[in-house]
Amino acid sequence: MRRTTTDVNGPDAPPEPAAPRPGGRRDRWADHREQRRQELIAAAIQALLRHGPSVDMDQVAATAGVSKPVLYRYFADKAQLWLAVSEVVAARVVAAIAPAVEQVREERALVEATIDAYLSVVEYEPSLYRFLVHESGHPGIQQVVTGTSRQVATGLARVIGDRLRALGLDAGPAEPWAYGLVGFVQAVGDWWTTHGQPIHRAALTEYLTTLLWSGIEGVRRGADLPPELTRAHERIDR
């Protein structure tokens, strides 16, 4: 008697087990790990605010309420943790400045608002600002600082270029001027916070705004005009 075989794909075959949701547990673990990482970065920032730019890993671990080995599970070394912190701090700087930069066109008051927004970050979070300056020799952190400066400078270059074109002048200098001005404000901000902010923010903002705006206005008298006409204008202005 021949033995018959049952077709495993026939109507009497048992149903195939449901395929597991792809990466479900893995995704939950990745989300948990990222959340924990962000908590440790926040603790590192709190430690910076509490202990200053010279904060060490022991102080970060104590602030986070974990042991140092736990920190090293999420960050390979101190440099990697500081890079993550610098990215958060840079994002705060951009978040403070970007709205003002986006509104700036050619009005002096809006340029003033942009400078004031930058100085406000320095004023209210001097430890974090000093940290960026203190750690800027690290290649990764230097890249973050450079990227932040580029975002701010790009907005200012648009403003300066619009102003130069409105004056009928060549807008070519707009980008190098913008980068120079951002670097200048950063340097002044470093001096300002290192010396305990000896000048009120409003006064310092006015000084820097005057430098920016007077420089742009001065081009109208000096650029693209014959020397004789420039001197004649100077005599009239007196």
Short mmCIF file of C-alpha atoms in Angstrom, two decimals:
data_model
loop_
_atom_site.label_atom_id
_atom_site.label_comp_id
_atom_site.label_asym_id
_atom_site.label_seq_id
_atom_site.Cartn_x
_atom_site.Cartn_y
_atom_site.Cartn_z
CA MET A 1 0.00 0.00 0.00
CA ARG A 2 1.44 3.35 -0.99
CA ARG A 3 1.89 6.01 1.64
CA THR A 4 0.47 9.31 0.67
CA THR A 5 2.12 12.57 1.68
CA THR A 6 0.28 15.61 2.81
CA ASP A 7 0.85 18.76 0.82
CA VAL A 8 2.35 21.18 3.31
CA ASN A 9 0.86 24.01 1.29
CA GLY A 10 -2.60 22.48 1.16
CA PRO A 11 -5.70 23.50 3.07
CA ASP A 12 -4.82 21.24 6.04
CA ALA A 13 -1.33 22.71 6.47
CA PRO A 14 -0.73 24.60 9.74
CA PRO A 15 -0.58 28.41 9.35
CA GLU A 16 2.86 29.92 9.08
CA PRO A 17 3.99 31.85 12.14
CA ALA A 18 3.61 35.60 11.82
CA ALA A 19 6.83 37.30 10.83
CA PRO A 20 8.29 39.27 13.71
CA ARG A 21 8.03 43.03 13.41
CA PRO A 22 11.31 44.04 11.82
CA GLY A 23 13.59 45.65 14.32
CA GLY A 24 10.88 46.32 16.90
CA ARG A 25 12.94 45.46 19.94
CA ARG A 26 16.07 46.85 18.34
CA ASP A 27 14.34 50.17 17.61
CA ARG A 28 13.05 50.43 21.17
CA TRP A 29 16.53 49.77 22.52
CA ALA A 30 18.04 52.38 20.18
CA ASP A 31 15.44 54.93 21.30
CA HIS A 32 16.14 54.15 24.94
CA ARG A 33 19.87 54.44 24.41
CA GLU A 34 19.52 57.79 22.63
CA GLN A 35 17.26 59.12 25.38
CA ARG A 36 19.79 58.04 27.99
CA ARG A 37 22.58 59.65 25.98
CA GLN A 38 20.71 62.96 25.85
CA GLU A 39 20.18 62.79 29.62
CA LEU A 40 23.92 62.35 30.14
CA ILE A 41 24.66 65.28 27.82
CA ALA A 42 22.22 67.42 29.82
CA ALA A 43 23.98 66.35 33.02
CA ALA A 44 27.34 67.29 31.50
CA ILE A 45 25.98 70.76 30.70
CA GLN A 46 24.72 71.11 34.28
CA ALA A 47 28.15 70.08 35.53
CA LEU A 48 29.71 72.72 33.27
CA LEU A 49 27.43 75.39 34.66
CA ARG A 50 28.21 74.27 38.22
CA HIS A 51 31.98 73.71 37.98
CA GLY A 52 33.05 75.80 34.98
CA PRO A 53 34.95 74.87 31.80
CA SER A 54 37.55 72.82 33.74
CA VAL A 55 34.90 70.26 34.82
CA ASP A 56 36.12 66.65 34.78
CA MET A 57 34.44 63.30 34.15
CA ASP A 58 34.09 62.54 37.85
CA GLN A 59 32.04 65.71 38.32
CA VAL A 60 29.92 64.91 35.26
CA ALA A 61 29.25 61.39 36.58
CA ALA A 62 28.33 62.74 40.01
CA THR A 63 25.93 65.26 38.48
CA ALA A 64 24.33 62.52 36.37
CA GLY A 65 24.11 60.18 39.38
CA VAL A 66 26.01 57.42 37.60
CA SER A 67 29.46 55.89 37.74
CA LYS A 68 32.19 56.79 35.25
CA PRO A 69 31.97 53.35 33.57
CA VAL A 70 28.35 54.15 32.72
CA LEU A 71 29.47 57.37 31.01
CA TYR A 72 32.00 55.41 28.98
CA ARG A 73 29.29 53.05 27.75
CA TYR A 74 27.79 55.98 25.87
CA PHE A 75 30.90 58.04 25.09
CA ALA A 76 34.19 56.43 24.11
CA ASP A 77 36.19 59.11 25.86
CA LYS A 78 36.03 62.61 27.30
CA ALA A 79 36.59 64.18 23.88
CA GLN A 80 33.51 62.45 22.49
CA LEU A 81 31.37 63.70 25.38
CA TRP A 82 32.63 67.26 24.95
CA LEU A 83 31.92 67.08 21.23
CA ALA A 84 28.30 66.09 21.99
CA VAL A 85 28.02 68.95 24.49
CA SER A 86 29.47 71.43 22.00
CA GLU A 87 26.84 70.42 19.42
CA VAL A 88 24.06 71.17 21.93
CA VAL A 89 25.61 74.51 22.92
CA ALA A 90 26.11 75.50 19.27
CA ALA A 91 22.48 74.64 18.56
CA ARG A 92 21.44 77.00 21.38
CA VAL A 93 23.52 79.80 19.86
CA VAL A 94 21.94 79.29 16.44
CA ALA A 95 18.46 79.05 17.96
CA ALA A 96 18.97 82.42 19.65
CA ILE A 97 20.47 84.19 16.64
CA ALA A 98 18.70 82.66 13.63
CA PRO A 99 15.30 84.36 14.16
CA ALA A 100 16.93 87.79 14.35
CA VAL A 101 19.14 87.11 11.33
CA GLU A 102 16.18 85.93 9.27
CA GLN A 103 14.36 89.22 9.90
CA VAL A 104 17.31 91.46 9.11
CA ARG A 105 17.19 93.37 5.87
CA GLU A 106 18.85 96.75 5.84
CA GLU A 107 17.51 98.48 8.92
CA ARG A 108 20.09 99.28 11.57
CA ALA A 109 17.78 98.21 14.39
CA LEU A 110 17.56 94.69 13.02
CA VAL A 111 21.33 94.37 12.69
CA GLU A 112 21.52 95.55 16.29
CA ALA A 113 19.02 92.85 17.29
CA THR A 114 21.23 90.19 15.67
CA ILE A 115 24.30 91.28 17.59
CA ASP A 116 22.31 91.57 20.79
CA ALA A 117 20.96 88.02 20.36
CA TYR A 118 24.50 86.66 20.14
CA LEU A 119 25.66 88.61 23.19
CA SER A 120 22.60 87.46 25.13
CA VAL A 121 23.83 83.86 24.85
CA VAL A 122 27.22 84.93 26.17
CA GLU A 123 25.63 86.91 29.00
CA TYR A 124 23.23 84.26 30.25
CA GLU A 125 25.40 81.19 29.69
CA PRO A 126 29.00 82.40 30.10
CA SER A 127 30.28 79.02 31.32
CA LEU A 128 29.01 77.28 28.22
CA TYR A 129 30.45 79.97 25.97
CA ARG A 130 33.84 79.76 27.72
CA PHE A 131 33.67 75.98 27.33
CA LEU A 132 33.36 76.31 23.55
CA VAL A 133 36.33 78.70 23.48
CA HIS A 134 38.34 76.59 25.95
CA GLU A 135 37.81 73.35 24.01
CA SER A 136 38.00 74.83 20.51
CA GLY A 137 41.41 73.23 19.91
CA HIS A 138 39.72 69.82 19.67
CA PRO A 139 39.20 69.11 15.94
CA GLY A 140 35.60 67.92 16.35
CA ILE A 141 34.58 70.86 18.52
CA GLN A 142 36.38 73.28 16.21
CA GLN A 143 34.26 71.89 13.38
CA VAL A 144 31.08 72.52 15.38
CA VAL A 145 32.14 76.09 16.22
CA THR A 146 33.03 76.73 12.58
CA GLY A 147 29.67 75.41 11.42
CA THR A 148 27.84 77.66 13.88
CA SER A 149 29.82 80.68 12.74
CA ARG A 150 29.07 79.81 9.12
CA GLN A 151 25.32 79.74 9.73
CA VAL A 152 25.37 83.16 11.39
CA ALA A 153 27.74 84.66 8.82
CA THR A 154 25.61 83.46 5.92
CA GLY A 155 22.63 85.39 7.25
CA LEU A 156 24.69 88.52 7.83
CA ALA A 157 26.26 88.27 4.37
CA ARG A 158 22.79 88.42 2.86
CA VAL A 159 21.99 91.52 4.91
CA ILE A 160 25.21 93.31 4.03
CA GLY A 161 24.90 92.35 0.36
CA ASP A 162 21.37 93.77 0.21
CA ARG A 163 22.57 96.98 1.80
CA LEU A 164 25.48 97.38 -0.62
CA ARG A 165 23.24 96.75 -3.62
CA ALA A 166 20.74 99.29 -2.28
CA LEU A 167 23.58 101.81 -2.31
CA GLY A 168 24.41 100.91 -5.90
CA LEU A 169 27.74 99.36 -4.86
CA ASP A 170 29.46 96.07 -5.52
CA ALA A 171 28.15 93.38 -3.12
CA GLY A 172 31.34 91.33 -3.46
CA PRO A 173 32.70 92.26 0.00
CA ALA A 174 29.51 91.12 1.77
CA GLU A 175 30.63 87.57 2.57
CA PRO A 176 34.18 88.29 3.80
CA TRP A 177 32.87 91.21 5.84
CA ALA A 178 30.21 88.99 7.41
CA TYR A 179 32.72 86.33 8.40
CA GLY A 180 35.05 88.99 9.74
CA LEU A 181 32.28 90.55 11.80
CA VAL A 182 31.16 87.22 13.26
CA GLY A 183 34.74 86.46 14.23
CA PHE A 184 35.05 89.90 15.76
CA VAL A 185 31.88 89.55 17.81
CA GLN A 186 33.05 86.13 19.00
CA ALA A 187 36.40 87.57 20.06
CA VAL A 188 34.73 90.47 21.84
CA GLY A 189 32.31 88.05 23.50
CA ASP A 190 35.27 86.04 24.79
CA TRP A 191 36.90 89.20 26.16
CA TRP A 192 33.61 90.37 27.64
CA THR A 193 32.87 87.19 29.57
CA THR A 194 36.51 86.58 30.60
CA HIS A 195 36.63 90.06 32.20
CA GLY A 196 33.33 89.64 34.03
CA GLN A 197 31.23 91.61 31.52
CA PRO A 198 32.59 95.07 32.48
CA ILE A 199 30.29 96.81 29.98
CA HIS A 200 26.51 96.53 29.92
CA ARG A 201 25.26 94.37 27.06
CA ALA A 202 23.22 97.22 25.61
CA ALA A 203 26.28 99.47 25.44
CA LEU A 204 28.46 96.77 23.92
CA THR A 205 25.77 95.99 21.36
CA GLU A 206 25.64 99.66 20.42
CA TYR A 207 29.43 99.84 20.01
CA LEU A 208 29.52 96.83 17.70
CA THR A 209 26.45 97.92 15.75
CA THR A 210 28.00 101.34 15.19
CA LEU A 211 31.15 99.69 13.88
CA LEU A 212 29.13 97.54 11.48
CA TRP A 213 26.74 100.20 10.27
CA SER A 214 29.26 103.02 10.03
CA GLY A 215 31.54 100.76 8.03
CA ILE A 216 28.81 100.05 5.49
CA GLU A 217 27.69 103.66 5.31
CA GLY A 218 31.31 104.76 4.87
CA VAL A 219 31.57 102.79 1.65
CA ARG A 220 29.07 105.10 0.02
CA ARG A 221 31.47 108.00 0.41
CA GLY A 222 34.70 106.18 -0.36
CA ALA A 223 33.99 103.41 -2.86
CA ASP A 224 33.38 103.97 -6.56
CA LEU A 225 33.92 107.72 -6.19
CA PRO A 226 36.84 109.71 -7.62
CA PRO A 227 39.31 110.88 -4.91
CA GLU A 228 38.58 114.52 -5.68
CA LEU A 229 34.83 114.01 -5.23
CA THR A 230 35.40 112.04 -2.01
CA ARG A 231 37.46 114.88 -0.55
CA ALA A 232 34.82 117.39 -1.61
CA HIS A 233 32.15 115.36 0.19
CA GLU A 234 34.32 115.22 3.29
CA ARG A 235 34.60 119.02 3.28
CA ILE A 236 30.85 119.37 2.91
CA ASP A 237 30.22 116.89 5.76
CA ARG A 238 32.33 119.03 8.07
#
